[in-house]
Tab-separated table of N, CA and C and ligand atoms in Angstrom:
chain	number	residue	atom	x	y	z
A	638	MET	N	4.380	-27.608	53.350
A	638	MET	CA	3.465	-27.446	52.273
A	638	MET	C	2.401	-28.387	52.288
A	639	LEU	N	2.579	-29.608	52.509
A	639	LEU	CA	1.638	-30.711	52.568
A	639	LEU	C	0.800	-30.647	53.841
A	640	GLY	N	-0.538	-30.475	53.557
A	640	GLY	CA	-1.428	-30.410	54.752
A	640	GLY	C	-2.230	-31.662	55.021
A	641	ARG	N	-3.325	-31.572	55.406
A	641	ARG	CA	-4.190	-32.730	55.737
A	641	ARG	C	-4.584	-33.516	54.520
A	642	LEU	N	-4.869	-34.767	54.795
A	642	LEU	CA	-5.426	-35.610	53.718
A	642	LEU	C	-6.927	-35.230	53.680
A	643	ASN	N	-7.383	-34.565	52.651
A	643	ASN	CA	-8.656	-34.133	52.477
A	643	ASN	C	-9.683	-35.234	52.179
A	644	HIS	N	-9.298	-36.005	51.198
A	644	HIS	CA	-10.116	-37.240	50.803
A	644	HIS	C	-9.384	-38.250	50.076
A	645	VAL	N	-9.939	-39.508	50.117
A	645	VAL	CA	-9.475	-40.556	49.204
A	645	VAL	C	-10.730	-40.676	48.187
A	646	ALA	N	-10.485	-40.768	46.918
A	646	ALA	CA	-11.428	-40.918	46.031
A	646	ALA	C	-11.596	-42.301	45.410
A	647	ILE	N	-12.840	-42.816	45.316
A	647	ILE	CA	-13.096	-44.209	44.765
A	647	ILE	C	-13.941	-43.997	43.655
A	648	ALA	N	-13.460	-44.529	42.418
A	648	ALA	CA	-14.298	-44.368	41.245
A	648	ALA	C	-15.222	-45.589	41.165
A	649	VAL	N	-16.426	-45.271	40.878
A	649	VAL	CA	-17.422	-46.346	40.689
A	649	VAL	C	-18.427	-45.981	39.659
A	650	LYS	N	-19.334	-46.956	39.392
A	650	LYS	CA	-20.291	-46.703	38.202
A	650	LYS	C	-21.529	-45.922	38.823
A	651	ASP	N	-21.786	-46.131	40.080
A	651	ASP	CA	-23.016	-45.477	40.732
A	651	ASP	C	-22.558	-44.996	42.168
A	652	ALA	N	-22.241	-43.755	42.198
A	652	ALA	CA	-21.671	-43.091	43.435
A	652	ALA	C	-22.677	-43.082	44.535
A	653	GLU	N	-23.884	-42.913	44.298
A	653	GLU	CA	-24.911	-42.845	45.339
A	653	GLU	C	-25.098	-44.192	46.013
A	654	LYS	N	-25.139	-45.242	45.043
A	654	LYS	CA	-25.288	-46.540	45.593
A	654	LYS	C	-24.052	-46.973	46.444
A	655	ALA	N	-22.877	-46.672	46.012
A	655	ALA	CA	-21.711	-46.943	46.624
A	655	ALA	C	-21.655	-46.282	48.074
A	656	ALA	N	-22.106	-45.011	48.087
A	656	ALA	CA	-22.068	-44.256	49.319
A	656	ALA	C	-23.131	-44.705	50.299
A	657	LYS	N	-24.242	-45.248	49.753
A	657	LYS	CA	-25.249	-45.822	50.730
A	657	LYS	C	-24.801	-46.996	51.454
A	658	ILE	N	-23.847	-47.815	50.837
A	658	ILE	CA	-23.317	-49.011	51.581
A	658	ILE	C	-22.560	-48.553	52.775
A	659	TYR	N	-21.872	-47.384	52.627
A	659	TYR	CA	-21.037	-46.911	53.769
A	659	TYR	C	-22.096	-46.303	54.821
A	660	GLY	N	-23.131	-45.622	54.381
A	660	GLY	CA	-24.084	-45.201	55.236
A	660	GLY	C	-24.760	-46.274	56.140
A	661	ALA	N	-25.157	-47.292	55.325
A	661	ALA	CA	-25.729	-48.439	56.053
A	661	ALA	C	-24.823	-49.279	56.877
A	662	ALA	N	-23.647	-49.697	56.337
A	662	ALA	CA	-22.734	-50.567	57.062
A	662	ALA	C	-22.033	-49.864	58.234
A	663	PHE	N	-21.590	-48.628	57.906
A	663	PHE	CA	-20.787	-47.875	58.914
A	663	PHE	C	-21.482	-46.716	59.644
A	664	GLY	N	-22.724	-46.533	59.234
A	664	GLY	CA	-23.469	-45.390	59.803
A	664	GLY	C	-22.853	-43.976	59.506
A	665	ALA	N	-22.250	-43.978	58.364
A	665	ALA	CA	-21.442	-42.727	58.003
A	665	ALA	C	-22.403	-41.701	57.440
A	666	GLU	N	-21.964	-40.373	57.631
A	666	GLU	CA	-22.775	-39.317	57.011
A	666	GLU	C	-22.495	-39.129	55.596
A	667	ILE	N	-23.538	-39.041	54.680
A	667	ILE	CA	-23.478	-39.192	53.216
A	667	ILE	C	-23.911	-37.855	52.697
A	668	SER	N	-23.200	-37.214	51.707
A	668	SER	CA	-23.632	-35.947	51.129
A	668	SER	C	-24.502	-36.257	50.049
A	669	LYS	N	-25.191	-35.144	49.548
A	669	LYS	CA	-25.951	-35.328	48.305
A	669	LYS	C	-25.040	-35.366	47.081
A	670	ALA	N	-25.530	-36.065	46.050
A	670	ALA	CA	-24.730	-35.940	44.810
A	670	ALA	C	-24.493	-34.654	44.171
A	671	VAL	N	-23.284	-34.332	43.821
A	671	VAL	CA	-22.982	-33.142	43.193
A	671	VAL	C	-22.296	-33.297	41.939
A	672	PRO	N	-23.015	-32.861	40.808
A	672	PRO	CA	-22.411	-33.005	39.473
A	672	PRO	C	-21.375	-31.891	39.235
A	673	LEU	N	-20.206	-32.284	38.751
A	673	LEU	CA	-19.048	-31.421	38.392
A	673	LEU	C	-18.847	-31.467	36.867
A	674	PRO	N	-19.631	-30.877	36.058
A	674	PRO	CA	-19.330	-31.023	34.568
A	674	PRO	C	-18.079	-30.684	34.134
A	675	GLU	N	-17.364	-29.653	34.833
A	675	GLU	CA	-16.073	-29.291	34.314
A	675	GLU	C	-14.905	-30.491	34.546
A	676	HIS	N	-15.303	-31.297	35.511
A	676	HIS	CA	-14.506	-32.394	35.873
A	676	HIS	C	-14.870	-33.663	35.274
A	677	GLY	N	-15.998	-33.681	34.689
A	677	GLY	CA	-16.685	-34.893	34.061
A	677	GLY	C	-16.964	-36.028	34.963
A	678	VAL	N	-17.423	-35.602	36.272
A	678	VAL	CA	-17.801	-36.572	37.317
A	678	VAL	C	-18.943	-36.038	38.105
A	679	THR	N	-19.591	-36.972	38.749
A	679	THR	CA	-20.561	-36.618	39.828
A	679	THR	C	-19.991	-37.210	41.246
A	680	THR	N	-20.007	-36.401	42.146
A	680	THR	CA	-19.427	-36.848	43.486
A	680	THR	C	-20.409	-37.046	44.616
A	681	VAL	N	-20.167	-37.937	45.415
A	681	VAL	CA	-20.815	-38.137	46.729
A	681	VAL	C	-19.868	-38.298	47.740
A	682	PHE	N	-19.890	-37.524	48.754
A	682	PHE	CA	-18.870	-37.622	49.960
A	682	PHE	C	-19.378	-38.303	51.119
A	683	VAL	N	-18.519	-39.143	51.710
A	683	VAL	CA	-18.780	-39.767	52.938
A	683	VAL	C	-17.905	-39.125	54.016
A	684	THR	N	-18.490	-38.568	55.057
A	684	THR	CA	-17.675	-37.830	56.046
A	684	THR	C	-17.165	-38.826	57.149
A	685	LEU	N	-15.909	-38.822	57.363
A	685	LEU	CA	-15.258	-39.530	58.472
A	685	LEU	C	-14.727	-38.558	59.460
A	686	PRO	N	-14.403	-38.931	60.731
A	686	PRO	CA	-13.884	-37.948	61.601
A	686	PRO	C	-12.643	-37.122	61.219
A	687	ASN	N	-11.666	-37.821	60.514
A	687	ASN	CA	-10.490	-37.114	60.096
A	687	ASN	C	-10.311	-36.999	58.671
A	688	THR	N	-11.183	-37.309	57.762
A	688	THR	CA	-11.117	-37.138	56.302
A	688	THR	C	-12.452	-37.427	55.700
A	689	LYS	N	-12.335	-37.570	54.425
A	689	LYS	CA	-13.530	-37.989	53.656
A	689	LYS	C	-13.291	-39.132	52.592
A	690	ILE	N	-14.301	-39.687	52.327
A	690	ILE	CA	-14.195	-40.624	51.061
A	690	ILE	C	-14.990	-39.894	50.007
A	691	GLU	N	-14.475	-39.729	48.807
A	691	GLU	CA	-15.190	-39.162	47.735
A	691	GLU	C	-15.576	-40.283	46.590
A	692	PHE	N	-16.800	-40.679	46.495
A	692	PHE	CA	-17.128	-41.567	45.313
A	692	PHE	C	-17.405	-40.680	44.160
A	693	ILE	N	-16.743	-41.103	43.115
A	693	ILE	CA	-16.910	-40.411	41.828
A	693	ILE	C	-17.429	-41.348	40.763
A	694	GLU	N	-18.422	-40.935	39.988
A	694	GLU	CA	-18.965	-41.555	38.847
A	694	GLU	C	-18.862	-40.736	37.556
A	695	PRO	N	-18.793	-41.420	36.378
A	695	PRO	CA	-18.690	-40.665	35.237
A	695	PRO	C	-19.863	-39.803	34.959
A	696	LEU	N	-19.579	-38.596	34.377
A	696	LEU	CA	-20.606	-37.706	34.054
A	696	LEU	C	-20.231	-37.204	32.561
A	697	GLY	N	-21.112	-37.550	31.711
A	697	GLY	CA	-20.894	-37.170	30.230
A	697	GLY	C	-20.107	-38.157	29.506
A	698	ASP	N	-19.947	-37.882	28.175
A	698	ASP	CA	-19.336	-39.043	27.266
A	698	ASP	C	-17.929	-39.053	27.456
A	699	THR	N	-17.303	-37.968	27.867
A	699	THR	CA	-15.885	-37.889	27.740
A	699	THR	C	-15.183	-37.802	29.175
A	700	SER	N	-15.795	-38.524	30.107
A	700	SER	CA	-15.391	-38.465	31.479
A	700	SER	C	-13.903	-38.979	31.682
A	701	PRO	N	-13.093	-38.307	32.420
A	701	PRO	CA	-11.795	-38.739	32.526
A	701	PRO	C	-11.672	-40.010	33.424
A	702	ILE	N	-12.790	-40.476	34.027
A	702	ILE	CA	-12.680	-41.703	34.753
A	702	ILE	C	-13.300	-42.963	33.884
A	703	ALA	N	-13.695	-42.748	32.731
A	703	ALA	CA	-14.365	-43.747	32.041
A	703	ALA	C	-13.396	-44.925	31.738
A	704	LYS	N	-12.174	-44.528	31.234
A	704	LYS	CA	-11.232	-45.606	31.045
A	704	LYS	C	-10.806	-46.354	32.336
A	705	PHE	N	-10.665	-45.794	33.373
A	705	PHE	CA	-10.329	-46.306	34.788
A	705	PHE	C	-11.461	-47.336	35.026
A	706	LEU	N	-12.718	-46.991	34.747
A	706	LEU	CA	-13.739	-47.999	35.084
A	706	LEU	C	-13.807	-48.987	34.138
A	707	ASP	N	-13.389	-48.890	32.839
A	707	ASP	CA	-13.234	-49.988	31.876
A	707	ASP	C	-12.186	-51.038	32.430
A	708	ARG	N	-11.138	-50.518	33.023
A	708	ARG	CA	-10.200	-51.485	33.551
A	708	ARG	C	-10.546	-51.919	34.900
A	709	ASN	N	-11.359	-51.178	35.758
A	709	ASN	CA	-11.640	-51.637	37.079
A	709	ASN	C	-13.169	-51.687	37.104
A	710	ALA	N	-13.824	-52.687	36.579
A	710	ALA	CA	-15.240	-52.695	36.474
A	710	ALA	C	-15.939	-52.632	37.817
A	711	ASP	N	-15.334	-53.100	38.978
A	711	ASP	CA	-15.974	-53.095	40.198
A	711	ASP	C	-15.657	-51.754	40.994
A	712	GLY	N	-14.903	-50.817	40.350
A	712	GLY	CA	-14.492	-49.712	40.941
A	712	GLY	C	-13.201	-49.786	41.544
A	713	GLY	N	-12.589	-48.694	42.102
A	713	GLY	CA	-11.329	-48.824	42.715
A	713	GLY	C	-10.898	-47.462	43.192
A	714	ILE	N	-9.763	-47.414	43.910
A	714	ILE	CA	-9.185	-46.138	44.475
A	714	ILE	C	-8.557	-45.367	43.269
A	715	HIS	N	-9.048	-44.133	43.159
A	715	HIS	CA	-8.738	-43.447	42.040
A	715	HIS	C	-7.751	-42.232	42.262
A	716	HIS	N	-7.849	-41.590	43.284
A	716	HIS	CA	-6.841	-40.621	43.676
A	716	HIS	C	-6.880	-40.238	45.244
A	717	VAL	N	-5.860	-39.630	45.690
A	717	VAL	CA	-5.789	-39.028	47.087
A	717	VAL	C	-5.692	-37.619	46.974
A	718	CYS	N	-6.345	-36.831	47.801
A	718	CYS	CA	-6.339	-35.349	47.818
A	718	CYS	C	-5.721	-34.891	49.075
A	719	TYR	N	-4.613	-33.939	48.913
A	719	TYR	CA	-3.894	-33.355	50.049
A	719	TYR	C	-4.217	-31.926	50.006
A	720	GLU	N	-4.466	-31.331	51.167
A	720	GLU	CA	-4.639	-29.841	51.312
A	720	GLU	C	-3.269	-29.240	51.295
A	721	VAL	N	-3.327	-27.983	50.581
A	721	VAL	CA	-2.106	-27.028	50.583
A	721	VAL	C	-2.802	-25.670	50.915
A	722	ALA	N	-1.701	-24.747	51.411
A	722	ALA	CA	-2.250	-23.412	51.799
A	722	ALA	C	-2.415	-22.636	50.625
A	723	ASP	N	-1.452	-22.652	49.620
A	723	ASP	CA	-1.542	-21.811	48.442
A	723	ASP	C	-1.258	-22.598	47.196
A	724	ILE	N	-2.356	-23.006	46.520
A	724	ILE	CA	-2.206	-23.830	45.333
A	724	ILE	C	-1.246	-23.400	44.333
A	725	VAL	N	-1.215	-22.185	43.911
A	725	VAL	CA	-0.378	-21.681	42.969
A	725	VAL	C	1.060	-21.763	43.255
A	726	ALA	N	1.369	-21.349	44.576
A	726	ALA	CA	2.731	-21.503	45.070
A	726	ALA	C	3.173	-23.029	45.107
A	727	SER	N	2.256	-23.815	45.493
A	727	SER	CA	2.562	-25.326	45.760
A	727	SER	C	2.822	-25.834	44.291
A	728	ARG	N	1.970	-25.478	43.260
A	728	ARG	CA	2.169	-25.859	41.909
A	728	ARG	C	3.546	-25.561	41.366
A	729	ASP	N	3.901	-24.223	41.536
A	729	ASP	CA	5.142	-23.780	41.051
A	729	ASP	C	6.373	-24.603	41.721
A	730	ILE	N	6.279	-24.894	42.971
A	730	ILE	CA	7.407	-25.548	43.632
A	730	ILE	C	7.341	-27.029	43.059
A	731	LEU	N	6.252	-27.669	42.982
A	731	LEU	CA	6.064	-29.055	42.419
A	731	LEU	C	6.716	-29.139	41.075
A	732	ILE	N	6.276	-28.126	40.141
A	732	ILE	CA	6.832	-28.155	38.734
A	732	ILE	C	8.360	-27.945	38.809
A	733	GLY	N	8.853	-27.053	39.724
A	733	GLY	CA	10.373	-26.907	39.958
A	733	GLY	C	11.045	-28.180	40.238
A	734	GLU	N	10.276	-29.009	41.029
A	734	GLU	CA	10.888	-30.296	41.343
A	734	GLU	C	10.740	-31.444	40.410
A	735	GLY	N	10.093	-31.128	39.248
A	735	GLY	CA	9.999	-32.060	38.119
A	735	GLY	C	8.658	-32.657	38.074
A	736	ALA	N	7.654	-32.401	38.936
A	736	ALA	CA	6.393	-33.063	38.836
A	736	ALA	C	5.548	-32.418	37.696
A	737	ARG	N	4.817	-33.249	37.058
A	737	ARG	CA	3.786	-32.904	35.959
A	737	ARG	C	2.425	-32.534	36.486
A	738	VAL	N	1.868	-31.387	36.068
A	738	VAL	CA	0.496	-31.007	36.463
A	738	VAL	C	-0.420	-31.372	35.265
A	739	LEU	N	-1.458	-31.980	35.513
A	739	LEU	CA	-2.297	-32.415	34.443
A	739	LEU	C	-3.200	-31.243	33.896
A	740	GLY	N	-3.708	-31.416	32.717
A	740	GLY	CA	-4.605	-30.338	32.149
A	740	GLY	C	-3.687	-29.167	31.720
A	741	ASP	N	-4.361	-27.995	31.809
A	741	ASP	CA	-3.546	-26.826	31.359
A	741	ASP	C	-2.816	-26.179	32.456
A	742	GLY	N	-2.767	-26.828	33.649
A	742	GLY	CA	-1.787	-26.372	34.683
A	742	GLY	C	-2.555	-25.276	35.604
A	743	GLU	N	-3.801	-24.828	35.242
A	743	GLU	CA	-4.380	-23.840	35.949
A	743	GLU	C	-5.423	-24.461	36.945
A	744	PRO	N	-5.443	-24.011	38.194
A	744	PRO	CA	-6.403	-24.584	39.034
A	744	PRO	C	-7.784	-24.472	38.673
A	745	LYS	N	-8.675	-25.517	38.854
A	745	LYS	CA	-10.139	-25.581	38.590
A	745	LYS	C	-10.856	-25.568	39.937
A	746	ILE	N	-11.994	-25.193	39.946
A	746	ILE	CA	-12.836	-25.257	41.173
A	746	ILE	C	-13.270	-26.742	41.301
A	747	GLY	N	-13.081	-27.316	42.518
A	747	GLY	CA	-13.330	-28.670	42.803
A	747	GLY	C	-14.736	-28.740	43.531
A	748	ALA	N	-14.838	-29.981	44.048
A	748	ALA	CA	-16.170	-30.260	44.794
A	748	ALA	C	-16.525	-29.438	45.867
A	749	HIS	N	-15.621	-28.932	46.635
A	749	HIS	CA	-15.761	-28.096	47.814
A	749	HIS	C	-15.786	-26.667	47.586
A	750	GLY	N	-15.776	-26.123	46.199
A	750	GLY	CA	-15.752	-24.769	45.830
A	750	GLY	C	-14.558	-24.191	46.012
A	751	LYS	N	-13.453	-25.066	46.080
A	751	LYS	CA	-11.990	-24.511	46.241
A	751	LYS	C	-11.089	-25.025	45.179
A	752	PRO	N	-10.081	-24.285	44.811
A	752	PRO	CA	-9.339	-24.563	43.629
A	752	PRO	C	-8.527	-25.864	43.837
A	753	VAL	N	-8.471	-26.630	42.738
A	753	VAL	CA	-7.809	-27.993	42.833
A	753	VAL	C	-6.949	-28.045	41.514
A	754	LEU	N	-5.930	-29.060	41.690
A	754	LEU	CA	-5.007	-29.396	40.551
A	754	LEU	C	-4.796	-30.855	40.721
A	755	PHE	N	-4.428	-31.671	39.575
A	755	PHE	CA	-4.177	-33.051	39.620
A	755	PHE	C	-2.730	-33.114	39.072
A	756	LEU	N	-1.926	-34.195	39.669
A	756	LEU	CA	-0.645	-34.357	39.447
A	756	LEU	C	-0.418	-35.641	38.828
A	757	HIS	N	0.608	-35.748	38.075
A	757	HIS	CA	0.778	-37.027	37.226
A	757	HIS	C	1.110	-38.179	38.136
A	758	PRO	N	0.340	-39.239	37.894
A	758	PRO	CA	0.624	-40.452	38.865
A	758	PRO	C	2.120	-40.961	38.780
A	759	LYS	N	2.626	-40.853	37.512
A	759	LYS	CA	3.952	-41.399	37.327
A	759	LYS	C	4.979	-40.683	38.189
A	760	ASP	N	4.659	-39.424	38.590
A	760	ASP	CA	5.622	-38.673	39.392
A	760	ASP	C	5.381	-38.911	40.902
A	761	PHE	N	4.246	-39.689	41.241
A	761	PHE	CA	3.880	-39.957	42.715
A	761	PHE	C	3.690	-41.394	42.952
A	762	SER	N	4.626	-42.324	42.597
A	762	SER	CA	4.476	-43.675	43.012
A	762	SER	C	3.324	-44.335	42.427
A	763	GLY	N	2.889	-43.890	41.327
A	763	GLY	CA	1.675	-44.631	40.554
A	763	GLY	C	0.322	-44.173	41.229
A	764	ALA	N	0.243	-43.134	41.984
A	764	ALA	CA	-1.017	-42.644	42.587
A	764	ALA	C	-1.362	-41.369	41.995
A	765	LEU	N	-2.543	-41.179	41.458
A	765	LEU	CA	-2.976	-39.888	41.041
A	765	LEU	C	-3.166	-39.023	42.260
A	766	VAL	N	-2.585	-37.765	42.240
A	766	VAL	CA	-2.660	-36.843	43.406
A	766	VAL	C	-3.374	-35.578	43.025
A	767	GLU	N	-4.346	-35.273	43.903
A	767	GLU	CA	-5.087	-34.076	43.812
A	767	GLU	C	-4.592	-33.055	44.913
A	768	ILE	N	-4.413	-31.870	44.572
A	768	ILE	CA	-4.119	-30.912	45.691
A	768	ILE	C	-5.226	-29.812	45.734
A	769	GLU	N	-5.628	-29.535	46.955
A	769	GLU	CA	-6.830	-28.522	47.092
A	769	GLU	C	-6.324	-27.431	47.959
A	770	GLN	N	-6.671	-26.258	47.663
A	770	GLN	CA	-6.244	-25.210	48.573
A	770	GLN	C	-7.263	-25.197	49.698
A	771	ALA	N	-6.622	-25.234	50.849
A	771	ALA	CA	-7.387	-25.418	52.118
A	771	ALA	C	-8.099	-24.045	52.491
B	1576	CO	CO1	-11.109	-35.481	44.596
């Protein structure tokens, strides 16, 4: 069920500024900023040969990453995203194994136009997990 590591997300106050450092220092390919109002973040992706780094900054007054940035003023690793073949089937297996799905449990469209879900960090060794249908 567990597929490729799609991305590692780093929460920051300014995603474009953070990504530009990767562009300058590593010569990495940087995406345009994409606002995702439904998720309360703006994302900028850095493309690596085998995965991506997703910089996320708060969007709107009720961003789910606002508290994280209060605790981590310099930014920090926020979540890891794994690909799955069938997100609903994966969700149902995970729930059957006792994992908690965040929000209303229904997949939302993520930054790549594909359905995503978030899983409770307490069920995954303290790391917030996103799954994305590949
Ligand atoms: Co993500």
